[in-house]
Amino acid sequence: ERVKVTNTRGRAIVFDGKGPGGHADGNTVRDCIITGPASLDGIQFLASSNNRVEGCTISGVSRHGIYMAQSSSSASQPNKPSDDNVITGNLVQNVTNNGIAVNGSNRNIITGNTLLNNSVNGIHITTSASQPCNDNIVEFNTASGNLQYGLNIANAACNRTVVRDNNFSGNTV
């Protein structure tokens, strides 16, 4: 709680559960501040589930503000998803890619976040390696000033995404 990370050389905070028999589940990141040109993500959950990010301010990172991703197909636990995470009440602004990104992960709840002036999408949900990205919930978010969409569900393998009560006005596309 209450962690401040500035000007990292890599990901500011990463939970990596892809290793042999590994897991990085059940973590809480609360009231953090992440600023500066991190070379990748502000917070990344890689093959890591049942985590919570709440009340953080993330700005100026060089890829995604918050990223939930499956492991690669060549990892020791191939295509292991990042499921059942809760991302709530965060401010993500001025990042080089997506404010919040989900790749090949299921049942994540993205609620009550503010995503401003990001270089791609406010929220981006997709998958790779033919893995599902099902049953994610996107609700009560505000995404404005992003160079593409407030919400971009970018793959037909992402099914049953619940989208309700968001404000996605003021984005370029």
mmCIF file with all atom_site columns, C-alpha atoms in Angstrom:
data_model
loop_
_atom_site.group_PDB
_atom_site.id
_atom_site.type_symbol
_atom_site.label_atom_id
_atom_site.label_alt_id
_atom_site.label_comp_id
_atom_site.label_asym_id
_atom_site.label_entity_id
_atom_site.label_seq_id
_atom_site.pdbx_PDB_ins_code
_atom_site.Cartn_x
_atom_site.Cartn_y
_atom_site.Cartn_z
_atom_site.occupancy
_atom_site.B_iso_or_equiv
_atom_site.pdbx_formal_charge
_atom_site.auth_seq_id
_atom_site.auth_comp_id
_atom_site.auth_asym_id
_atom_site.auth_atom_id
_atom_site.pdbx_PDB_model_num
ATOM 1   C CA . GLU A 1 1   ? 0.000   0.000   0.000   1.00 0.00 ? 1   GLU A CA 1
ATOM 2   C CA . ARG A 1 2   ? 0.965   3.588   -0.638  1.00 0.00 ? 2   ARG A CA 1
ATOM 3   C CA . VAL A 1 3   ? 3.914   2.772   -2.888  1.00 0.00 ? 3   VAL A CA 1
ATOM 4   C CA . LYS A 1 4   ? 5.437   5.472   -5.101  1.00 0.00 ? 4   LYS A CA 1
ATOM 5   C CA . VAL A 1 5   ? 7.489   4.437   -8.124  1.00 0.00 ? 5   VAL A CA 1
ATOM 6   C CA . THR A 1 6   ? 9.113   6.978   -10.447 1.00 0.00 ? 6   THR A CA 1
ATOM 7   C CA . ASN A 1 7   ? 11.285  6.608   -13.533 1.00 0.00 ? 7   ASN A CA 1
ATOM 8   C CA . THR A 1 8   ? 11.781  2.832   -13.569 1.00 0.00 ? 8   THR A CA 1
ATOM 9   C CA . ARG A 1 9   ? 13.828  1.000   -16.160 1.00 0.00 ? 9   ARG A CA 1
ATOM 10  C CA . GLY A 1 10  ? 11.160  -1.712  -16.580 1.00 0.00 ? 10  GLY A CA 1
ATOM 11  C CA . ARG A 1 11  ? 7.743   -2.503  -15.201 1.00 0.00 ? 11  ARG A CA 1
ATOM 12  C CA . ALA A 1 12  ? 7.036   -0.503  -12.073 1.00 0.00 ? 12  ALA A CA 1
ATOM 13  C CA . ILE A 1 13  ? 5.176   -3.369  -10.314 1.00 0.00 ? 13  ILE A CA 1
ATOM 14  C CA . VAL A 1 14  ? 4.944   -6.901  -11.728 1.00 0.00 ? 14  VAL A CA 1
ATOM 15  C CA . PHE A 1 15  ? 3.372   -10.087 -10.371 1.00 0.00 ? 15  PHE A CA 1
ATOM 16  C CA . ASP A 1 16  ? 4.718   -12.982 -12.453 1.00 0.00 ? 16  ASP A CA 1
ATOM 17  C CA . GLY A 1 17  ? 3.104   -16.403 -12.008 1.00 0.00 ? 17  GLY A CA 1
ATOM 18  C CA . LYS A 1 18  ? 4.276   -18.104 -15.205 1.00 0.00 ? 18  LYS A CA 1
ATOM 19  C CA . GLY A 1 19  ? 7.266   -20.022 -13.789 1.00 0.00 ? 19  GLY A CA 1
ATOM 20  C CA . PRO A 1 20  ? 7.291   -23.763 -13.115 1.00 0.00 ? 20  PRO A CA 1
ATOM 21  C CA . GLY A 1 21  ? 4.622   -24.390 -10.489 1.00 0.00 ? 21  GLY A CA 1
ATOM 22  C CA . GLY A 1 22  ? 4.641   -20.675 -9.820  1.00 0.00 ? 22  GLY A CA 1
ATOM 23  C CA . HIS A 1 23  ? 1.860   -18.403 -8.825  1.00 0.00 ? 23  HIS A CA 1
ATOM 24  C CA . ALA A 1 24  ? 1.590   -14.735 -7.895  1.00 0.00 ? 24  ALA A CA 1
ATOM 25  C CA . ASP A 1 25  ? -2.030  -14.656 -6.805  1.00 0.00 ? 25  ASP A CA 1
ATOM 26  C CA . GLY A 1 26  ? -4.050  -12.802 -4.198  1.00 0.00 ? 26  GLY A CA 1
ATOM 27  C CA . ASN A 1 27  ? -2.082  -9.536  -4.154  1.00 0.00 ? 27  ASN A CA 1
ATOM 28  C CA . THR A 1 28  ? -3.464  -6.071  -3.361  1.00 0.00 ? 28  THR A CA 1
ATOM 29  C CA . VAL A 1 29  ? -1.968  -2.829  -4.668  1.00 0.00 ? 29  VAL A CA 1
ATOM 30  C CA . ARG A 1 30  ? -3.667  0.176   -3.090  1.00 0.00 ? 30  ARG A CA 1
ATOM 31  C CA . ASP A 1 31  ? -3.099  3.946   -3.208  1.00 0.00 ? 31  ASP A CA 1
ATOM 32  C CA . CYS A 1 32  ? 0.051   3.718   -5.330  1.00 0.00 ? 32  CYS A CA 1
ATOM 33  C CA . ILE A 1 33  ? 1.593   6.422   -7.486  1.00 0.00 ? 33  ILE A CA 1
ATOM 34  C CA . ILE A 1 34  ? 3.503   5.401   -10.599 1.00 0.00 ? 34  ILE A CA 1
ATOM 35  C CA . THR A 1 35  ? 4.997   8.126   -12.772 1.00 0.00 ? 35  THR A CA 1
ATOM 36  C CA . GLY A 1 36  ? 7.704   8.553   -15.318 1.00 0.00 ? 36  GLY A CA 1
ATOM 37  C CA . PRO A 1 37  ? 8.908   6.797   -18.397 1.00 0.00 ? 37  PRO A CA 1
ATOM 38  C CA . ALA A 1 38  ? 8.789   3.161   -17.311 1.00 0.00 ? 38  ALA A CA 1
ATOM 39  C CA . SER A 1 39  ? 9.906   1.173   -20.326 1.00 0.00 ? 39  SER A CA 1
ATOM 40  C CA . LEU A 1 40  ? 6.869   -1.082  -20.088 1.00 0.00 ? 40  LEU A CA 1
ATOM 41  C CA . ASP A 1 41  ? 3.802   -1.258  -17.842 1.00 0.00 ? 41  ASP A CA 1
ATOM 42  C CA . GLY A 1 42  ? 2.866   0.565   -14.664 1.00 0.00 ? 42  GLY A CA 1
ATOM 43  C CA . ILE A 1 43  ? 1.405   -2.592  -13.078 1.00 0.00 ? 43  ILE A CA 1
ATOM 44  C CA . GLN A 1 44  ? 1.453   -6.007  -14.745 1.00 0.00 ? 44  GLN A CA 1
ATOM 45  C CA . PHE A 1 45  ? -0.245  -9.225  -13.712 1.00 0.00 ? 45  PHE A CA 1
ATOM 46  C CA . LEU A 1 46  ? 1.382   -11.960 -15.795 1.00 0.00 ? 46  LEU A CA 1
ATOM 47  C CA . ALA A 1 47  ? -0.349  -15.322 -15.321 1.00 0.00 ? 47  ALA A CA 1
ATOM 48  C CA . SER A 1 48  ? -1.475  -13.978 -11.959 1.00 0.00 ? 48  SER A CA 1
ATOM 49  C CA . SER A 1 49  ? -5.052  -14.155 -10.633 1.00 0.00 ? 49  SER A CA 1
ATOM 50  C CA . ASN A 1 50  ? -7.287  -12.945 -7.808  1.00 0.00 ? 50  ASN A CA 1
ATOM 51  C CA . ASN A 1 51  ? -5.452  -9.631  -7.430  1.00 0.00 ? 51  ASN A CA 1
ATOM 52  C CA . ARG A 1 52  ? -6.767  -6.118  -6.732  1.00 0.00 ? 52  ARG A CA 1
ATOM 53  C CA . VAL A 1 53  ? -5.507  -2.689  -7.820  1.00 0.00 ? 53  VAL A CA 1
ATOM 54  C CA . GLU A 1 54  ? -7.359  0.137   -6.104  1.00 0.00 ? 54  GLU A CA 1
ATOM 55  C CA . GLY A 1 55  ? -6.963  3.895   -5.885  1.00 0.00 ? 55  GLY A CA 1
ATOM 56  C CA . CYS A 1 56  ? -3.701  4.168   -7.815  1.00 0.00 ? 56  CYS A CA 1
ATOM 57  C CA . THR A 1 57  ? -2.545  7.058   -10.000 1.00 0.00 ? 57  THR A CA 1
ATOM 58  C CA . ILE A 1 58  ? -0.506  5.961   -13.000 1.00 0.00 ? 58  ILE A CA 1
ATOM 59  C CA . SER A 1 59  ? 0.845   8.461   -15.516 1.00 0.00 ? 59  SER A CA 1
ATOM 60  C CA . GLY A 1 60  ? 3.478   8.748   -18.190 1.00 0.00 ? 60  GLY A CA 1
ATOM 61  C CA . VAL A 1 61  ? 4.492   5.066   -18.468 1.00 0.00 ? 61  VAL A CA 1
ATOM 62  C CA . SER A 1 62  ? 5.716   3.798   -21.820 1.00 0.00 ? 62  SER A CA 1
ATOM 63  C CA . ARG A 1 63  ? 3.224   1.003   -22.484 1.00 0.00 ? 63  ARG A CA 1
ATOM 64  C CA . HIS A 1 64  ? 0.050   0.027   -20.566 1.00 0.00 ? 64  HIS A CA 1
ATOM 65  C CA . GLY A 1 65  ? -0.993  1.615   -17.299 1.00 0.00 ? 65  GLY A CA 1
ATOM 66  C CA . ILE A 1 66  ? -2.377  -1.677  -15.908 1.00 0.00 ? 66  ILE A CA 1
ATOM 67  C CA . TYR A 1 67  ? -1.903  -4.918  -17.862 1.00 0.00 ? 67  TYR A CA 1
ATOM 68  C CA . MET A 1 68  ? -3.412  -8.351  -17.143 1.00 0.00 ? 68  MET A CA 1
ATOM 69  C CA . ALA A 1 69  ? -1.922  -10.943 -19.485 1.00 0.00 ? 69  ALA A CA 1
ATOM 70  C CA . GLN A 1 70  ? -1.648  -14.636 -20.090 1.00 0.00 ? 70  GLN A CA 1
ATOM 71  C CA . SER A 1 71  ? 1.801   -16.199 -20.197 1.00 0.00 ? 71  SER A CA 1
ATOM 72  C CA . SER A 1 72  ? 3.348   -16.907 -23.578 1.00 0.00 ? 72  SER A CA 1
ATOM 73  C CA . SER A 1 73  ? 2.887   -20.228 -25.355 1.00 0.00 ? 73  SER A CA 1
ATOM 74  C CA . SER A 1 74  ? 6.558   -21.030 -24.630 1.00 0.00 ? 74  SER A CA 1
ATOM 75  C CA . ALA A 1 75  ? 6.394   -20.382 -20.845 1.00 0.00 ? 75  ALA A CA 1
ATOM 76  C CA . SER A 1 76  ? 6.708   -23.313 -18.438 1.00 0.00 ? 76  SER A CA 1
ATOM 77  C CA . GLN A 1 77  ? 2.977   -22.823 -17.765 1.00 0.00 ? 77  GLN A CA 1
ATOM 78  C CA . PRO A 1 78  ? 1.943   -21.951 -21.332 1.00 0.00 ? 78  PRO A CA 1
ATOM 79  C CA . ASN A 1 79  ? -0.985  -19.595 -21.922 1.00 0.00 ? 79  ASN A CA 1
ATOM 80  C CA . LYS A 1 80  ? -1.794  -19.400 -18.212 1.00 0.00 ? 80  LYS A CA 1
ATOM 81  C CA . PRO A 1 81  ? -4.315  -16.539 -17.866 1.00 0.00 ? 81  PRO A CA 1
ATOM 82  C CA . SER A 1 82  ? -4.637  -13.700 -15.376 1.00 0.00 ? 82  SER A CA 1
ATOM 83  C CA . ASP A 1 83  ? -8.197  -14.282 -14.183 1.00 0.00 ? 83  ASP A CA 1
ATOM 84  C CA . ASP A 1 84  ? -10.527 -12.830 -11.538 1.00 0.00 ? 84  ASP A CA 1
ATOM 85  C CA . ASN A 1 85  ? -8.659  -9.571  -10.940 1.00 0.00 ? 85  ASN A CA 1
ATOM 86  C CA . VAL A 1 86  ? -10.390 -6.389  -9.730  1.00 0.00 ? 86  VAL A CA 1
ATOM 87  C CA . ILE A 1 87  ? -9.191  -3.038  -11.073 1.00 0.00 ? 87  ILE A CA 1
ATOM 88  C CA . THR A 1 88  ? -11.123 -0.254  -9.327  1.00 0.00 ? 88  THR A CA 1
ATOM 89  C CA . GLY A 1 89  ? -10.966 3.461   -8.656  1.00 0.00 ? 89  GLY A CA 1
ATOM 90  C CA . ASN A 1 90  ? -7.695  4.157   -10.464 1.00 0.00 ? 90  ASN A CA 1
ATOM 91  C CA . LEU A 1 91  ? -6.599  7.171   -12.508 1.00 0.00 ? 91  LEU A CA 1
ATOM 92  C CA . VAL A 1 92  ? -4.526  6.213   -15.560 1.00 0.00 ? 92  VAL A CA 1
ATOM 93  C CA . GLN A 1 93  ? -3.422  9.055   -17.796 1.00 0.00 ? 93  GLN A CA 1
ATOM 94  C CA . ASN A 1 94  ? -0.922  9.973   -20.490 1.00 0.00 ? 94  ASN A CA 1
ATOM 95  C CA . VAL A 1 95  ? 0.418   6.447   -21.055 1.00 0.00 ? 95  VAL A CA 1
ATOM 96  C CA . THR A 1 96  ? 1.933   5.459   -24.391 1.00 0.00 ? 96  THR A CA 1
ATOM 97  C CA . ASN A 1 97  ? -0.437  2.562   -25.079 1.00 0.00 ? 97  ASN A CA 1
ATOM 98  C CA . ASN A 1 98  ? -3.676  1.473   -23.351 1.00 0.00 ? 98  ASN A CA 1
ATOM 99  C CA . GLY A 1 99  ? -4.798  2.735   -19.971 1.00 0.00 ? 99  GLY A CA 1
ATOM 100 C CA . ILE A 1 100 ? -5.947  -0.764  -18.931 1.00 0.00 ? 100 ILE A CA 1
ATOM 101 C CA . ALA A 1 101 ? -5.268  -3.830  -21.081 1.00 0.00 ? 101 ALA A CA 1
ATOM 102 C CA . VAL A 1 102 ? -6.517  -7.407  -20.757 1.00 0.00 ? 102 VAL A CA 1
ATOM 103 C CA . ASN A 1 103 ? -4.959  -10.144 -22.904 1.00 0.00 ? 103 ASN A CA 1
ATOM 104 C CA . GLY A 1 104 ? -6.281  -13.708 -22.824 1.00 0.00 ? 104 GLY A CA 1
ATOM 105 C CA . SER A 1 105 ? -7.754  -13.451 -19.345 1.00 0.00 ? 105 SER A CA 1
ATOM 106 C CA . ASN A 1 106 ? -11.218 -14.023 -17.908 1.00 0.00 ? 106 ASN A CA 1
ATOM 107 C CA . ARG A 1 107 ? -13.675 -12.752 -15.297 1.00 0.00 ? 107 ARG A CA 1
ATOM 108 C CA . ASN A 1 108 ? -11.759 -9.558  -14.559 1.00 0.00 ? 108 ASN A CA 1
ATOM 109 C CA . ILE A 1 109 ? -13.722 -6.626  -13.126 1.00 0.00 ? 109 ILE A CA 1
ATOM 110 C CA . ILE A 1 110 ? -12.730 -3.170  -14.355 1.00 0.00 ? 110 ILE A CA 1
ATOM 111 C CA . THR A 1 111 ? -14.866 -0.685  -12.451 1.00 0.00 ? 111 THR A CA 1
ATOM 112 C CA . GLY A 1 112 ? -14.872 2.973   -11.497 1.00 0.00 ? 112 GLY A CA 1
ATOM 113 C CA . ASN A 1 113 ? -11.596 3.913   -13.205 1.00 0.00 ? 113 ASN A CA 1
ATOM 114 C CA . THR A 1 114 ? -10.736 7.179   -14.962 1.00 0.00 ? 114 THR A CA 1
ATOM 115 C CA . LEU A 1 115 ? -8.648  6.809   -18.139 1.00 0.00 ? 115 LEU A CA 1
ATOM 116 C CA . LEU A 1 116 ? -7.499  10.077  -19.700 1.00 0.00 ? 116 LEU A CA 1
ATOM 117 C CA . ASN A 1 117 ? -5.393  11.088  -22.693 1.00 0.00 ? 117 ASN A CA 1
ATOM 118 C CA . ASN A 1 118 ? -3.786  7.710   -23.347 1.00 0.00 ? 118 ASN A CA 1
ATOM 119 C CA . SER A 1 119 ? -2.097  7.144   -26.703 1.00 0.00 ? 119 SER A CA 1
ATOM 120 C CA . VAL A 1 120 ? -4.291  4.213   -27.762 1.00 0.00 ? 120 VAL A CA 1
ATOM 121 C CA . ASN A 1 121 ? -7.413  3.031   -25.878 1.00 0.00 ? 121 ASN A CA 1
ATOM 122 C CA . GLY A 1 122 ? -8.791  3.717   -22.449 1.00 0.00 ? 122 GLY A CA 1
ATOM 123 C CA . ILE A 1 123 ? -9.555  -0.012  -21.998 1.00 0.00 ? 123 ILE A CA 1
ATOM 124 C CA . HIS A 1 124 ? -8.419  -2.731  -24.416 1.00 0.00 ? 124 HIS A CA 1
ATOM 125 C CA . ILE A 1 125 ? -9.583  -6.368  -24.211 1.00 0.00 ? 125 ILE A CA 1
ATOM 126 C CA . THR A 1 126 ? -8.120  -8.954  -26.566 1.00 0.00 ? 126 THR A CA 1
ATOM 127 C CA . THR A 1 127 ? -6.529  -12.384 -26.729 1.00 0.00 ? 127 THR A CA 1
ATOM 128 C CA . SER A 1 128 ? -3.788  -14.219 -28.547 1.00 0.00 ? 128 SER A CA 1
ATOM 129 C CA . ALA A 1 129 ? -2.858  -17.868 -29.045 1.00 0.00 ? 129 ALA A CA 1
ATOM 130 C CA . SER A 1 130 ? -6.569  -18.726 -29.446 1.00 0.00 ? 130 SER A CA 1
ATOM 131 C CA . GLN A 1 131 ? -7.128  -18.386 -25.698 1.00 0.00 ? 131 GLN A CA 1
ATOM 132 C CA . PRO A 1 132 ? -10.483 -17.129 -24.424 1.00 0.00 ? 132 PRO A CA 1
ATOM 133 C CA . CYS A 1 133 ? -11.001 -13.773 -22.768 1.00 0.00 ? 133 CYS A CA 1
ATOM 134 C CA . ASN A 1 134 ? -14.507 -14.307 -21.470 1.00 0.00 ? 134 ASN A CA 1
ATOM 135 C CA . ASP A 1 135 ? -16.873 -12.871 -18.885 1.00 0.00 ? 135 ASP A CA 1
ATOM 136 C CA . ASN A 1 136 ? -14.945 -9.667  -18.147 1.00 0.00 ? 136 ASN A CA 1
ATOM 137 C CA . ILE A 1 137 ? -16.956 -6.808  -16.624 1.00 0.00 ? 137 ILE A CA 1
ATOM 138 C CA . VAL A 1 138 ? -16.402 -3.159  -17.607 1.00 0.00 ? 138 VAL A CA 1
ATOM 139 C CA . GLU A 1 139 ? -18.588 -0.786  -15.587 1.00 0.00 ? 139 GLU A CA 1
ATOM 140 C CA . PHE A 1 140 ? -18.720 2.754   -14.167 1.00 0.00 ? 140 PHE A CA 1
ATOM 141 C CA . ASN A 1 141 ? -15.506 3.848   -15.937 1.00 0.00 ? 141 ASN A CA 1
ATOM 142 C CA . THR A 1 142 ? -14.757 7.191   -17.580 1.00 0.00 ? 142 THR A CA 1
ATOM 143 C CA . ALA A 1 143 ? -12.442 7.201   -20.591 1.00 0.00 ? 143 ALA A CA 1
ATOM 144 C CA . SER A 1 144 ? -11.869 10.465  -22.432 1.00 0.00 ? 144 SER A CA 1
ATOM 145 C CA . GLY A 1 145 ? -9.236  12.059  -24.628 1.00 0.00 ? 145 GLY A CA 1
ATOM 146 C CA . ASN A 1 146 ? -7.771  8.703   -25.701 1.00 0.00 ? 146 ASN A CA 1
ATOM 147 C CA . LEU A 1 147 ? -6.476  8.554   -29.275 1.00 0.00 ? 147 LEU A CA 1
ATOM 148 C CA . GLN A 1 148 ? -8.662  5.597   -30.184 1.00 0.00 ? 148 GLN A CA 1
ATOM 149 C CA . TYR A 1 149 ? -11.548 4.096   -28.215 1.00 0.00 ? 149 TYR A CA 1
ATOM 150 C CA . GLY A 1 150 ? -12.810 4.394   -24.677 1.00 0.00 ? 150 GLY A CA 1
ATOM 151 C CA . LEU A 1 151 ? -13.291 0.591   -24.817 1.00 0.00 ? 151 LEU A CA 1
ATOM 152 C CA . ASN A 1 152 ? -11.913 -1.657  -27.560 1.00 0.00 ? 152 ASN A CA 1
ATOM 153 C CA . ILE A 1 153 ? -12.869 -5.346  -27.480 1.00 0.00 ? 153 ILE A CA 1
ATOM 154 C CA . ALA A 1 154 ? -10.487 -6.392  -30.216 1.00 0.00 ? 154 ALA A CA 1
ATOM 155 C CA . ASN A 1 155 ? -11.009 -10.129 -30.710 1.00 0.00 ? 155 ASN A CA 1
ATOM 156 C CA . ALA A 1 156 ? -14.039 -12.284 -31.493 1.00 0.00 ? 156 ALA A CA 1
ATOM 157 C CA . ALA A 1 157 ? -12.787 -14.857 -28.944 1.00 0.00 ? 157 ALA A CA 1
ATOM 158 C CA . CYS A 1 158 ? -13.676 -12.388 -26.162 1.00 0.00 ? 158 CYS A CA 1
ATOM 159 C CA . ASN A 1 159 ? -17.206 -13.405 -25.266 1.00 0.00 ? 159 ASN A CA 1
ATOM 160 C CA . ARG A 1 160 ? -19.849 -12.280 -22.788 1.00 0.00 ? 160 ARG A CA 1
ATOM 161 C CA . THR A 1 161 ? -18.131 -9.036  -21.800 1.00 0.00 ? 161 THR A CA 1
ATOM 162 C CA . VAL A 1 162 ? -20.542 -7.069  -19.615 1.00 0.00 ? 162 VAL A CA 1
ATOM 163 C CA . VAL A 1 163 ? -20.383 -3.351  -20.409 1.00 0.00 ? 163 VAL A CA 1
ATOM 164 C CA . ARG A 1 164 ? -22.579 -0.976  -18.412 1.00 0.00 ? 164 ARG A CA 1
ATOM 165 C CA . ASP A 1 165 ? -22.811 2.574   -17.117 1.00 0.00 ? 165 ASP A CA 1
ATOM 166 C CA . ASN A 1 166 ? -19.518 3.845   -18.577 1.00 0.00 ? 166 ASN A CA 1
ATOM 167 C CA . ASN A 1 167 ? -18.746 7.268   -20.044 1.00 0.00 ? 167 ASN A CA 1
ATOM 168 C CA . PHE A 1 168 ? -16.653 6.810   -23.180 1.00 0.00 ? 168 PHE A CA 1
ATOM 169 C CA . SER A 1 169 ? -17.255 10.238  -24.725 1.00 0.00 ? 169 SER A CA 1
ATOM 170 C CA . GLY A 1 170 ? -14.500 12.468  -26.038 1.00 0.00 ? 170 GLY A CA 1
ATOM 171 C CA . ASN A 1 171 ? -12.210 9.850   -27.576 1.00 0.00 ? 171 ASN A CA 1
ATOM 172 C CA . THR A 1 172 ? -10.843 10.288  -31.100 1.00 0.00 ? 172 THR A CA 1
ATOM 173 C CA . VAL A 1 173 ? -12.542 7.228   -32.636 1.00 0.00 ? 173 VAL A CA 1
#
